[in-house]
C-alpha positions as a Markdown table, in Angstrom:
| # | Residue | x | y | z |
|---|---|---|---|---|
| 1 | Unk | 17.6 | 20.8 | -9.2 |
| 2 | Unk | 15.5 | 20.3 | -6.1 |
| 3 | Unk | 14.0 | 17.4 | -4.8 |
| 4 | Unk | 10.9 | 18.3 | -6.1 |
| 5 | Unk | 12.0 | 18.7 | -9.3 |
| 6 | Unk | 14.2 | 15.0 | -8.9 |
| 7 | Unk | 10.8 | 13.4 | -8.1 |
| 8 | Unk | 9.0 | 14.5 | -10.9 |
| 9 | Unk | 11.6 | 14.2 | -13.6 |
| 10 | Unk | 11.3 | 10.2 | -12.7 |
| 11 | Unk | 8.0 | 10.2 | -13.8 |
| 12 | Unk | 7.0 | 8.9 | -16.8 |
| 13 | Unk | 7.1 | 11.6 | -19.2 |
| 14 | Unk | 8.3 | 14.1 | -17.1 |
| 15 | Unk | 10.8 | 15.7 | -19.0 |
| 16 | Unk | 8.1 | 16.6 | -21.6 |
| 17 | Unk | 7.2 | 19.7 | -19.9 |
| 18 | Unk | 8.8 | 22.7 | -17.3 |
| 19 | Unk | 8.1 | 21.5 | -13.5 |
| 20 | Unk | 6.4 | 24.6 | -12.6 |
| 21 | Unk | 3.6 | 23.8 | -14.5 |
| 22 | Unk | 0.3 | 23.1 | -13.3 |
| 23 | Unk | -1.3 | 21.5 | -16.3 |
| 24 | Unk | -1.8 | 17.8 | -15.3 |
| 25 | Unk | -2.3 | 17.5 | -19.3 |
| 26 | Unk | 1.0 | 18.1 | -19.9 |
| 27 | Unk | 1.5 | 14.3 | -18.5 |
| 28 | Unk | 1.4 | 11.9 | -21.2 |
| 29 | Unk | 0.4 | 9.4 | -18.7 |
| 30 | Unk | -2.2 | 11.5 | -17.5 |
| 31 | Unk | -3.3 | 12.2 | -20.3 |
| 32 | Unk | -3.8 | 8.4 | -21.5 |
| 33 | Unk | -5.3 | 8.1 | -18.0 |
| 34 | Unk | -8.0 | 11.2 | -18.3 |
| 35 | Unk | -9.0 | 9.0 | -21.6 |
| 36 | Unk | -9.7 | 6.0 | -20.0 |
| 37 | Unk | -11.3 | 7.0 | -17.4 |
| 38 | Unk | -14.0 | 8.8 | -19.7 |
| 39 | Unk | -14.6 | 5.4 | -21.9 |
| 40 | Unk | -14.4 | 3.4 | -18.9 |
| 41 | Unk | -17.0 | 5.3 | -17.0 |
| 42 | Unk | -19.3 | 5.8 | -20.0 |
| 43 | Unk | -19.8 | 1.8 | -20.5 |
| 44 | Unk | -20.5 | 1.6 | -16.8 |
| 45 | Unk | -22.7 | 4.7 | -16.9 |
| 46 | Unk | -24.6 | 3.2 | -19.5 |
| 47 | Unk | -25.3 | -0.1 | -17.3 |
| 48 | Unk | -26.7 | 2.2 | -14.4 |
| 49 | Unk | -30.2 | 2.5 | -16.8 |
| 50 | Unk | -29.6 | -0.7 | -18.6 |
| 51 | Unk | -29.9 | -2.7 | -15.7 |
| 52 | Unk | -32.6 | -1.8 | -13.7 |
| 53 | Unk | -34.2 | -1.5 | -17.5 |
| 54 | Unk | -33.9 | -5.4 | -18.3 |
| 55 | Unk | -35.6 | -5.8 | -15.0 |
| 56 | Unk | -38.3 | -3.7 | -15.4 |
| 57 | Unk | -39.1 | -5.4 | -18.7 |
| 58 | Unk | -39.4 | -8.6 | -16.6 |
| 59 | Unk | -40.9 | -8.6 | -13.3 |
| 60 | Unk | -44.5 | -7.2 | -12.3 |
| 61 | Unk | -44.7 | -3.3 | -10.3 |
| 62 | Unk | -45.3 | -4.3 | -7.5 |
| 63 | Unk | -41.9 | -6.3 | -7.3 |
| 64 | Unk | -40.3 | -3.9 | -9.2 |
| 65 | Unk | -38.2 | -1.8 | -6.4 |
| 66 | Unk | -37.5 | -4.8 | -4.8 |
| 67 | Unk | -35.9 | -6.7 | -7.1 |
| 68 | Unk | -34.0 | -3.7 | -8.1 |
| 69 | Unk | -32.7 | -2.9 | -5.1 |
| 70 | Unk | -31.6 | -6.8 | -4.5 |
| 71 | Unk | -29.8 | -6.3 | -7.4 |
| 72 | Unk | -27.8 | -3.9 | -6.2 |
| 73 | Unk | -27.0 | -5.5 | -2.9 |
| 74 | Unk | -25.8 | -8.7 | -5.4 |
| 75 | Unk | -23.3 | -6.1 | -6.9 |
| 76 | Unk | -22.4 | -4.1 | -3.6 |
| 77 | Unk | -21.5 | -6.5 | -1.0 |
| 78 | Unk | -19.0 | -8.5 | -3.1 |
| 79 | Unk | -17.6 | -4.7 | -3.1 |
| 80 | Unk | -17.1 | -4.3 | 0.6 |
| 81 | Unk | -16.1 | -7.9 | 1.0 |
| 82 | Unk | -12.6 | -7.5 | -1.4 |
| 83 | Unk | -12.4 | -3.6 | -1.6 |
| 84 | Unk | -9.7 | -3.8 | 1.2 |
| 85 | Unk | -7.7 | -6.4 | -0.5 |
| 86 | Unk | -8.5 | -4.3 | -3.9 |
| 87 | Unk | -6.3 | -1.5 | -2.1 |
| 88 | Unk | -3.6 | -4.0 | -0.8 |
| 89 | Unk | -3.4 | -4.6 | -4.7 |
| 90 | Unk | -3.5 | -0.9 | -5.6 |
| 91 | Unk | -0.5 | -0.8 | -3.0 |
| 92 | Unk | 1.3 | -3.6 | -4.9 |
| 93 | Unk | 0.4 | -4.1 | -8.3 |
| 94 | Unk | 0.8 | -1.9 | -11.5 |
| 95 | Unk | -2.5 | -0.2 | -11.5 |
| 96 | Unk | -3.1 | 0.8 | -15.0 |
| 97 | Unk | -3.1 | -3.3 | -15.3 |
| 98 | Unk | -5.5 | -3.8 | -13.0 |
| 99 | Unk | -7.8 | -1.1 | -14.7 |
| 100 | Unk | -7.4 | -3.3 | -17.5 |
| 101 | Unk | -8.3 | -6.3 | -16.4 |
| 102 | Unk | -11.0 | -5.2 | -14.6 |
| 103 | Unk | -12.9 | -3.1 | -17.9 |
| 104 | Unk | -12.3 | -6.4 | -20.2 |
| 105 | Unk | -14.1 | -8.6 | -17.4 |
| 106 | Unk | -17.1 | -6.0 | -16.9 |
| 107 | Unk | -17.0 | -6.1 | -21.5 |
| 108 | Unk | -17.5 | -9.6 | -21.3 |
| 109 | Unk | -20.4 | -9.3 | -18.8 |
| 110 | Unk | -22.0 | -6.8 | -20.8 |
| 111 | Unk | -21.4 | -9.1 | -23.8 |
| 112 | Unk | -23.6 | -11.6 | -21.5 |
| 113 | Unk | -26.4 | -9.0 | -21.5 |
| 114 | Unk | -26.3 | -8.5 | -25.2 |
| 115 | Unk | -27.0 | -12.7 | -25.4 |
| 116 | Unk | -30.2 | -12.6 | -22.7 |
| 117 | Unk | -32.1 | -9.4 | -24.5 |
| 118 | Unk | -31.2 | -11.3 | -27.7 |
| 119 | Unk | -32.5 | -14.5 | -26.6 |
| 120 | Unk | -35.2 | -12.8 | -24.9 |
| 121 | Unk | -34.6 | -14.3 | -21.4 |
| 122 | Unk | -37.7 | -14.1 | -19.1 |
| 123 | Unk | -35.7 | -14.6 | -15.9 |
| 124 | Unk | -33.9 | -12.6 | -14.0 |
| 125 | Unk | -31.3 | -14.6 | -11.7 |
| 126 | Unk | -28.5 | -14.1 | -14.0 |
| 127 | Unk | -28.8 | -10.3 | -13.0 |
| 128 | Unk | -27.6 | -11.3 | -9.2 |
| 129 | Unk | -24.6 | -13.1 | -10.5 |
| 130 | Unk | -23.8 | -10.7 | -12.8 |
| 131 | Unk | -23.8 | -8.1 | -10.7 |
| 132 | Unk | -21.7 | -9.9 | -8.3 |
| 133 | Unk | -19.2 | -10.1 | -10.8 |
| 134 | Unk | -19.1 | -6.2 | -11.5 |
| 135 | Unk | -19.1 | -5.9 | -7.5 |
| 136 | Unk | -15.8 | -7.9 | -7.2 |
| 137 | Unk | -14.3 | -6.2 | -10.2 |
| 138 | Unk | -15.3 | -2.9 | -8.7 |
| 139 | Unk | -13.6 | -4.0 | -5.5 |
| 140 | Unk | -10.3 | -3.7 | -7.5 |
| 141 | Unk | -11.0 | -1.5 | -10.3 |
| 142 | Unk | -11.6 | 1.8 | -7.9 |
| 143 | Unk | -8.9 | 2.2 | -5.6 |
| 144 | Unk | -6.7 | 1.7 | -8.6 |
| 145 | Unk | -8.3 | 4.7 | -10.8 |
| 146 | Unk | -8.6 | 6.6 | -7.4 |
| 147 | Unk | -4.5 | 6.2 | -6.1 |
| 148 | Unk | -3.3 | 6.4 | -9.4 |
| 149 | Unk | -2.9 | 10.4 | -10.4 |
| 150 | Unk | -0.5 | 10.9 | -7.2 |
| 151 | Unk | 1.7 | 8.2 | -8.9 |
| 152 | Unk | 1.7 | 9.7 | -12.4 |
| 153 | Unk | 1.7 | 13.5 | -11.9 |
| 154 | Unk | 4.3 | 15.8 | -10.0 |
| 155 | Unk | 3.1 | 17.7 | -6.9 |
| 156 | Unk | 2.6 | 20.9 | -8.5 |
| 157 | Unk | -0.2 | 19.0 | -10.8 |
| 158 | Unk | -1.6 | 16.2 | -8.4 |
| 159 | Unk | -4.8 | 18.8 | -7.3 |
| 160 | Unk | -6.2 | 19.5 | -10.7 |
| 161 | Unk | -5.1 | 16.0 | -11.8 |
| 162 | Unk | -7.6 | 15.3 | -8.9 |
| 163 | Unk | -10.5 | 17.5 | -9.4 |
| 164 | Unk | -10.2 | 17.1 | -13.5 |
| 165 | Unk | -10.2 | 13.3 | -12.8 |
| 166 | Unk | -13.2 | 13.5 | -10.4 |
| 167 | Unk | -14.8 | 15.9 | -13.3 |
| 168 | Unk | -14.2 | 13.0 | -16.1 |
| 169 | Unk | -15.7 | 10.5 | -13.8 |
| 170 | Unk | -18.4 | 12.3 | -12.7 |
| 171 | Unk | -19.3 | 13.3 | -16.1 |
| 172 | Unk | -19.1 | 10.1 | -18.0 |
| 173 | Unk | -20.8 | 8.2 | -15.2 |
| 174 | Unk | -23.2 | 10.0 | -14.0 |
| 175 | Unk | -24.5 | 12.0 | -17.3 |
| 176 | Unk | -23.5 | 10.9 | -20.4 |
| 177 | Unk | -23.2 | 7.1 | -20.0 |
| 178 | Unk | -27.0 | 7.3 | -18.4 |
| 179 | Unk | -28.0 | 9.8 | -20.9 |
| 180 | Unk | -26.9 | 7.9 | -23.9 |
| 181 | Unk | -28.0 | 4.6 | -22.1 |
| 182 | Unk | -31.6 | 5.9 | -22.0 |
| 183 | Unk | -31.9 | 7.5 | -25.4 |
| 184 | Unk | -30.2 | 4.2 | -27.0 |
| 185 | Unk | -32.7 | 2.0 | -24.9 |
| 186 | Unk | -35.2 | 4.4 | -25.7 |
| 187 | Unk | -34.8 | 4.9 | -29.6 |
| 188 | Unk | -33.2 | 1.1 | -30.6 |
| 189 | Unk | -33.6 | -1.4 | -28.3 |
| 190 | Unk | -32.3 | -2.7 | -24.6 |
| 191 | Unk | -29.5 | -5.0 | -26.4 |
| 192 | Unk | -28.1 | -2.3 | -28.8 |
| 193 | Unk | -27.8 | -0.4 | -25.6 |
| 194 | Unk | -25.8 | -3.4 | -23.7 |
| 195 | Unk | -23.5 | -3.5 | -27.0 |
| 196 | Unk | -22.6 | 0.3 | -26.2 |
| 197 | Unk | -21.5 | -0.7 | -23.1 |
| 198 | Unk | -19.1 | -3.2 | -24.7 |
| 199 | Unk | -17.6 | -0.8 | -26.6 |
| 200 | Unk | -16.7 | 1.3 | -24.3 |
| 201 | Unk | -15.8 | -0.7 | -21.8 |
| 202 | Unk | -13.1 | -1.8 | -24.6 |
| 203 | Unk | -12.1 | 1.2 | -25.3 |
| 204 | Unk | -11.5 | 2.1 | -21.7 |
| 205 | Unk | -9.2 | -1.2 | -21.9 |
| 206 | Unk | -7.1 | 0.2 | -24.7 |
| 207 | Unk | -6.5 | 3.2 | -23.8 |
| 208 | Unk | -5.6 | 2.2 | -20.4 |
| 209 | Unk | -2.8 | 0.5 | -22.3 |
| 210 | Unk | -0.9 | 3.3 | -22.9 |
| 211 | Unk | -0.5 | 4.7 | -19.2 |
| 212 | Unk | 3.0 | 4.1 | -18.3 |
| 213 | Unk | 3.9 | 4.3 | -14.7 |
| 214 | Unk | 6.6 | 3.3 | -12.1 |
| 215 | Unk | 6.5 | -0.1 | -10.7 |
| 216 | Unk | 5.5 | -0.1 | -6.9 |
| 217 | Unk | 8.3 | -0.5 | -4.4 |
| 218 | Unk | 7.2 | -4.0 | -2.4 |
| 219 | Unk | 6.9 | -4.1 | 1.1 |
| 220 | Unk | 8.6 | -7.1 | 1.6 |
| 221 | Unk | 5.5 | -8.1 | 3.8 |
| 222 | Unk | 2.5 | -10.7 | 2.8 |
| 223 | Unk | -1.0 | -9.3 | 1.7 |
| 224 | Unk | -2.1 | -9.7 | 5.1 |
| 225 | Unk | 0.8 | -7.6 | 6.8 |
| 226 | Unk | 0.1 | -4.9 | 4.1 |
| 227 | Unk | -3.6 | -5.1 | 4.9 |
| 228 | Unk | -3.3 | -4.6 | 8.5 |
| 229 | Unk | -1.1 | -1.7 | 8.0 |
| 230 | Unk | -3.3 | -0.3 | 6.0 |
| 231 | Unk | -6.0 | -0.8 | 8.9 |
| 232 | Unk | -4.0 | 0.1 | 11.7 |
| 233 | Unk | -3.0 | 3.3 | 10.1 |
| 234 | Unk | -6.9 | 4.7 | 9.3 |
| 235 | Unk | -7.7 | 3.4 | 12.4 |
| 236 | Unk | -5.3 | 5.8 | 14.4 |
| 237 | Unk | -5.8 | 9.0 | 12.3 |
| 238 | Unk | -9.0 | 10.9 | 13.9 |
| 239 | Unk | -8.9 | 13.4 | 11.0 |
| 240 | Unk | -9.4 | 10.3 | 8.3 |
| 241 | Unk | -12.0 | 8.1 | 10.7 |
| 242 | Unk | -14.0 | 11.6 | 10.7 |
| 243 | Unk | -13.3 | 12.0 | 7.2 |
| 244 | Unk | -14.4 | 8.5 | 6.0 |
| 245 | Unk | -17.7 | 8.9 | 7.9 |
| 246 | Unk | -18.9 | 11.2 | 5.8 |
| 247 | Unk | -18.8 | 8.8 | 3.0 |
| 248 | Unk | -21.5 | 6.9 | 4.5 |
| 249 | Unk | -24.0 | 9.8 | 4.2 |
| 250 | Unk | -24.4 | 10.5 | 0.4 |
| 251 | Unk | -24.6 | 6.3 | -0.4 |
| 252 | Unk | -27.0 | 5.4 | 2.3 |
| 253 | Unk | -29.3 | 8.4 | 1.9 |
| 254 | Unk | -29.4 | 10.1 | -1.5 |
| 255 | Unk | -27.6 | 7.9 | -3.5 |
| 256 | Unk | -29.1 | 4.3 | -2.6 |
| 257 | Unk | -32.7 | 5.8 | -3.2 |
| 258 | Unk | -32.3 | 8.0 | -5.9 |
| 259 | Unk | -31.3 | 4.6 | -7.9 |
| 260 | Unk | -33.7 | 2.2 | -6.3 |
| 261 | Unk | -36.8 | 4.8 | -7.0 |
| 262 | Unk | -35.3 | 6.4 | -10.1 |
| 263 | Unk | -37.7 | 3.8 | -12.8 |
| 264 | Unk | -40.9 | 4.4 | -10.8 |
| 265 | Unk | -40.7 | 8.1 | -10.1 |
| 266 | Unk | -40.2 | 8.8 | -14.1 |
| 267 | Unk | -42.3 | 6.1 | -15.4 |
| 268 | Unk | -44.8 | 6.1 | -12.5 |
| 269 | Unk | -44.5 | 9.5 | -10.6 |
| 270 | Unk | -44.2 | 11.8 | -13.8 |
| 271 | Unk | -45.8 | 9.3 | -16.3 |
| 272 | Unk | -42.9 | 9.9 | -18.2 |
| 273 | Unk | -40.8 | 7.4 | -20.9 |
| 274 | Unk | -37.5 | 5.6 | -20.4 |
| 275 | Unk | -35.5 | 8.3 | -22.2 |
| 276 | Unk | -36.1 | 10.4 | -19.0 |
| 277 | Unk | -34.8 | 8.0 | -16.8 |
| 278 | Unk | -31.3 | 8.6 | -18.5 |
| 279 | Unk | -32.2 | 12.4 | -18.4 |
| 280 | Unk | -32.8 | 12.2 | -14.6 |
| 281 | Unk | -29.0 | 10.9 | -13.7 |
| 282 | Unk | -27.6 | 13.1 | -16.5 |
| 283 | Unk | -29.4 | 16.3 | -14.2 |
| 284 | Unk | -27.4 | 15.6 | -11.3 |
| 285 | Unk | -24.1 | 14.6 | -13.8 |
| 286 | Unk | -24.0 | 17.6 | -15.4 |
| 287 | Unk | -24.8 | 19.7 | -12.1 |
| 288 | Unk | -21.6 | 17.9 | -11.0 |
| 289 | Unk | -19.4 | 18.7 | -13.4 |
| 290 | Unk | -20.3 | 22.1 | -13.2 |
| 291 | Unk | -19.7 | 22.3 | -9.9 |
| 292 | Unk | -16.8 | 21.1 | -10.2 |
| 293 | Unk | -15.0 | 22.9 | -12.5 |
| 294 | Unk | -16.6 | 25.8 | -10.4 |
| 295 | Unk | -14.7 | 24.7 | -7.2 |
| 296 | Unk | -11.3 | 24.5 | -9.8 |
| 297 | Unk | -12.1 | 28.8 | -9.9 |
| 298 | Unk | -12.4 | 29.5 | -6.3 |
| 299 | Unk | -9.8 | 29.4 | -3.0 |
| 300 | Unk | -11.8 | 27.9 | -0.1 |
| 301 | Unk | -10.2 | 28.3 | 3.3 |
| 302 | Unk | -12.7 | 26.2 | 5.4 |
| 303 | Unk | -12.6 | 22.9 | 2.9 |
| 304 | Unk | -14.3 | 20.5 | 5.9 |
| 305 | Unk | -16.9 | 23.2 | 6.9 |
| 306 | Unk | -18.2 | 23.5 | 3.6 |
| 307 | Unk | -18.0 | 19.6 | 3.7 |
| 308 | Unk | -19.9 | 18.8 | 6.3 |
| 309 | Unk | -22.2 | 22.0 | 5.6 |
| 310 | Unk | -23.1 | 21.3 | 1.9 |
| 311 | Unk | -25.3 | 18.2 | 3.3 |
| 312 | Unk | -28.1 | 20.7 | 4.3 |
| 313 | Unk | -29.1 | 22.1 | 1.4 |
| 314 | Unk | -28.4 | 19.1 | -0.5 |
| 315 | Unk | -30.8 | 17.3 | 1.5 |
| 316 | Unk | -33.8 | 20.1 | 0.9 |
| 317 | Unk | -33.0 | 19.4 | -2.9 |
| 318 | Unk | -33.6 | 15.6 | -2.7 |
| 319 | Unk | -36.8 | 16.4 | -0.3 |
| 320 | Unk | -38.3 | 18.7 | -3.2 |
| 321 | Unk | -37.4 | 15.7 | -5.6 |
| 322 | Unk | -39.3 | 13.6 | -3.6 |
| 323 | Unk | -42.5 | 16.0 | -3.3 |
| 324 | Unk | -42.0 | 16.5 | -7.6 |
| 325 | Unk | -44.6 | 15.1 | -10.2 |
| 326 | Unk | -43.4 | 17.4 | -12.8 |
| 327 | Unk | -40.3 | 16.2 | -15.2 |
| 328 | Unk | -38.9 | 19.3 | -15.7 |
| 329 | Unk | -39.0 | 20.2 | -12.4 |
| 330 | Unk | -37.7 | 17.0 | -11.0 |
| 331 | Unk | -34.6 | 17.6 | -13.5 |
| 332 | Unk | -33.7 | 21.1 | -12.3 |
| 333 | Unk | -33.4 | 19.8 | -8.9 |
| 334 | Unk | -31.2 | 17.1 | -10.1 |
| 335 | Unk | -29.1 | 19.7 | -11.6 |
| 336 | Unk | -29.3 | 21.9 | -8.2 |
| 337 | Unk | -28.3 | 18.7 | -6.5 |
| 338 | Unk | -25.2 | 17.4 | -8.6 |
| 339 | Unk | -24.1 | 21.7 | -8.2 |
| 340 | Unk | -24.2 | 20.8 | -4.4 |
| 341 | Unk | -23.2 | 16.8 | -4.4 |
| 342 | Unk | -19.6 | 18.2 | -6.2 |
| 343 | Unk | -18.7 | 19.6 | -2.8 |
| 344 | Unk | -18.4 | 15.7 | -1.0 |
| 345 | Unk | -17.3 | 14.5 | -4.9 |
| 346 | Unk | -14.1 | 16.9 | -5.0 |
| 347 | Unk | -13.5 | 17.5 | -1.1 |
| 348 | Unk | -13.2 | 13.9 | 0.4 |
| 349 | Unk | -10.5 | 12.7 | -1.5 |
| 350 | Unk | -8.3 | 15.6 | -1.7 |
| 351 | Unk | -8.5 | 15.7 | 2.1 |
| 352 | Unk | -7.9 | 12.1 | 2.5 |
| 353 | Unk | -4.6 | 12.0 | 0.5 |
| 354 | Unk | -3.5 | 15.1 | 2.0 |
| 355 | Unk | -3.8 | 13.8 | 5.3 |
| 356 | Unk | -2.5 | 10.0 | 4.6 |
| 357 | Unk | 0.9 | 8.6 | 3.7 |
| 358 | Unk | 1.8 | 8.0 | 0.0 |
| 359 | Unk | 3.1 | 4.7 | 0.3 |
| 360 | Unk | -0.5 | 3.6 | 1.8 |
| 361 | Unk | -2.9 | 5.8 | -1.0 |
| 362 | Unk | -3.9 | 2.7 | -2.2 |
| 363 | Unk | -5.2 | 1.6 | 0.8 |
| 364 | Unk | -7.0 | 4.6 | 2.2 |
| 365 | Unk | -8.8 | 4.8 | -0.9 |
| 366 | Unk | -10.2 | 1.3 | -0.7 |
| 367 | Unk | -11.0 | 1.9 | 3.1 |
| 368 | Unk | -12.7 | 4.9 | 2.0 |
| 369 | Unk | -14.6 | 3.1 | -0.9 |
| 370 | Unk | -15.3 | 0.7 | 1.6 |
| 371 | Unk | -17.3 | 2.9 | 3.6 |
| 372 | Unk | -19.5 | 4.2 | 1.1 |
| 373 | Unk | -19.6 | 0.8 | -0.8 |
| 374 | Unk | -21.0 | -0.6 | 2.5 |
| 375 | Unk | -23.0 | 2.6 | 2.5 |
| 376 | Unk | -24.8 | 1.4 | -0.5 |
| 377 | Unk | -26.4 | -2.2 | 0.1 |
| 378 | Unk | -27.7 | -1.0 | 3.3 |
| 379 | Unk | -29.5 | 1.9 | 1.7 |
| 380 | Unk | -30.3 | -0.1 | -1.1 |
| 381 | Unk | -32.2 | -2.3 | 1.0 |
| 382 | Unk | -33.7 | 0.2 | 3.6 |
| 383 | Unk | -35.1 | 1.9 | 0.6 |
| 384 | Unk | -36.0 | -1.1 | -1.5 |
| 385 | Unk | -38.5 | -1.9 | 1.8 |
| 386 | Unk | -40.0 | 1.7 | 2.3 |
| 387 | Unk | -41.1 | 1.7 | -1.0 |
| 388 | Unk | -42.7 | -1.4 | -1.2 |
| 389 | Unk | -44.3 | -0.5 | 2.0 |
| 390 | Unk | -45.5 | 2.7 | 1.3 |
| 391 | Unk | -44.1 | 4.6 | -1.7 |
| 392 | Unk | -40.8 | 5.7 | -3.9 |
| 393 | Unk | -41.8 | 9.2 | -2.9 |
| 394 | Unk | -41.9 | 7.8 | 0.7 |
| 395 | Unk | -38.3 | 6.3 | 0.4 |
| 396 | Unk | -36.9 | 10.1 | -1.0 |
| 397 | Unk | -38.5 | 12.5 | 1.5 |
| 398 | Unk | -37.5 | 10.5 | 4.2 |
| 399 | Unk | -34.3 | 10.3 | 3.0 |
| 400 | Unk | -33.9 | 13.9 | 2.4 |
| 401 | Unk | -35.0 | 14.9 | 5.8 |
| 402 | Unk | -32.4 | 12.9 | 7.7 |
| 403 | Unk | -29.7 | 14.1 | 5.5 |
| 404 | Unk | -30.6 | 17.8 | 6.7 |
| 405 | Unk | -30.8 | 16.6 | 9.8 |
| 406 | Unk | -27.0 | 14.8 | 9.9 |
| 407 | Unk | -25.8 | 18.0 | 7.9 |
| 408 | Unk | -26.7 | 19.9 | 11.1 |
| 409 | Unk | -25.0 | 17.9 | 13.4 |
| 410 | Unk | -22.0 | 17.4 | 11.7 |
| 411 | Unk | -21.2 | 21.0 | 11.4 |
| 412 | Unk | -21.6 | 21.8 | 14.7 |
| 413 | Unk | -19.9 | 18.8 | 16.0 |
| 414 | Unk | -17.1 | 17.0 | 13.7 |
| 415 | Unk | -14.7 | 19.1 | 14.7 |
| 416 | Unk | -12.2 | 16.9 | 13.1 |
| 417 | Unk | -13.4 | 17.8 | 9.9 |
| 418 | Unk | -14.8 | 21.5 | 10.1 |
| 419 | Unk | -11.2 | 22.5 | 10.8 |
| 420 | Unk | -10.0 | 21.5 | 7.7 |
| 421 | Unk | -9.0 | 23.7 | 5.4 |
């Protein structure tokens, strides 16, 4: 027996299956984890429409964006503020308890949403706090579910466990959670909506439950020492510094004002209902997912070119979503989009733990969902103002065009990254 096959026998159901294989399925713990993950990200899928929803129903048009995109900022900069300590407790802690933890907290704030649609609550300052709260348990809950498959699967599995993990995310949070969000909103009411989110949230919990992994080694240093570590060690790596900074592209300028502009452009834009505005995120989901399970198919030899080159076309897509009035047109290019946007989904982190030390996944990951969590409010706001100022169409084009723009640059100058394969 090698030392390959010594490291993964120690796993957690290891000896269930032949080392060779290359089936992260064939990992009980994976498999428990691939299942949370889904109901997890469903219940947090769902709040991307709810939210911006129970807002909506409570604040004048012209404020509308606004308030939105404050919202967000409530729920993104407690985020940045404890994401690096999230990844000092990714490097520390058991992580399938943190995942737990953090989906019964976010239950219980959905819970609180169920009480003010009930109680049909005029006001909107709970929204800040609550969001707050999600931001914080975000903080923890990602680098967690991010540094976690490398810690359950054997080598020969971690880059499917990856991509398939990526895929599950994607797919639950980006379509169906927001697609079934929107129809349930839609059909019922906002609150039976919020009580889907409970449930799944719940479920996410219990299923999290049965993921059995090893107990990280300690450090024998305080949170601090393991934070700076983790610091010092991004910040003298050039190939993750370049890496990380093309996290900061997709939050501050496609994601940040797809989401801020994403009520008015189907309500106001296309004249369309609130079933669409599930429809719209679900586009760019499902384009994801197939994408990614695409990129599962093929053998790329340039990895960071197609990184840093996938940003040019992606940005045309969002510039023709911004120029749309038609539904169905708007939702094909959602669909183009999420084809393109699994490129940055599948590529960033494979790279990143490829080029970072085990012991510090945790970490990187929270240094890297740092970046685009910081990525986020900024854009949130920057396109909160535009379209208050001029338009939601305003806030998209412009956005598009400067994401062309960097996609240009990078290729032919982040050599760092381009050489990546």
């Amino acid at each position: 027996m090698d030392s390959a096959e010594v490291a993964a026998s120690a796993l957690p159901g290891a000896s269930a299956f032949p080392t060779e294989s290359r089936n992260p399925f064939r990992t009980p713990a994976y498999r428990a984890y691939f299942a949370a993950v889904i109901c997890g990200a469903m219940g947090v899928g769902i709040q991307v429409v709810t939210v911006p929803l129970f807002i909506r129903d409570r604040v004048s048009a012209d404020n509308r964006e606004l308030l939105i995109g404050l919202a967000l900022i409530c729920q993104l900069l407690p985020q940045a503020l404890l994401i690096l300590v999230g990844g000092v407790a990714a490097d520390r802690l058991e992580r399938q308890k943190i995942m737990v933890r953090v989906w019964l907290i976010a239950a219980l704030v959905s819970v609180t949403y169920v009480v003010l649609t009930g109680l049909d609550v005029s006001v909107i300052w709970p929204v800040f706090i609550l969001g707050a709260v999600i931001g914080s348990l975000d903080a923890f809950g990602q680098p967690a579910r991010f540094s976690m498959p490398p810690q359950i699967l054997p080598q020969l599995q971690v880059q499917n466990g990856l991509i398939l993990n990526t895929v599950a995310f994607m797919a639950a949070f980006q379509f169906l959670g927001p697609s079934v969000g929107g129809i349930i909103a839609d059909i019922f009411s906002l609150q039976v909506a919020f009580g889907a989110e409970v449930l799944f949230l719940l479920g996410g919990a219990l299923l999290a439950l049965r993921i059995k992994v090893p107990r990280p080694v300690p450090t024998g240093k305080s949170i601090f020492g393991d934070l700076k570590d983790g610091v010092s060690y991004v910040r003298r790596s050039r190939v993750i510094l370049a890496l990380l900074s093309m996290q900061l592209i997709p939050g501050f300028l496609l994601i940040a004002p797809f989401r801020v502009t994403l009520v008015s452009m189907v309500n106001d834009v296309m004249g369309e209902s609130d079933t669409f505005v599930g429809l719209m995120s679900g586009g760019f989901g499902i384009g994801a997912l197939i994408g990614s399970m695409v990129l599962t198919t093929l053998v790329i030899r340039r990895r960071g070119l197609l990184l840093t080159a996938a940003f040019v076309p992606g940005g045309l897509i969002f510039l023709a979503y911004g120029f749309s009035e038609n539904v169905w047109l708007s939702l094909s290019l959602m669909f183009l989009w999420g084809l393109g946007a699994a490129v940055s989904i599948n590529m960033v982190t494979p790279l990143l733990q490829e080029n970072a030390e085990p012991a510090l996944f945790g970490r990187v990951m929270s240094v890297s969902s740092l970046c685009f969590a910081t990525s986020l409010p900024l854009g949130f706001a920057v396109s909160s103002v535009v379209s208050t100022i001029w338009s939601p169409q305003a806030s998209v084009i412009s956005s598009g065009l400067i994401v062309v723009m960097l996609g240009v640059v990078a290729t032919a100058l982040l050599r760092p990254v381009t050489r990546l394969r």
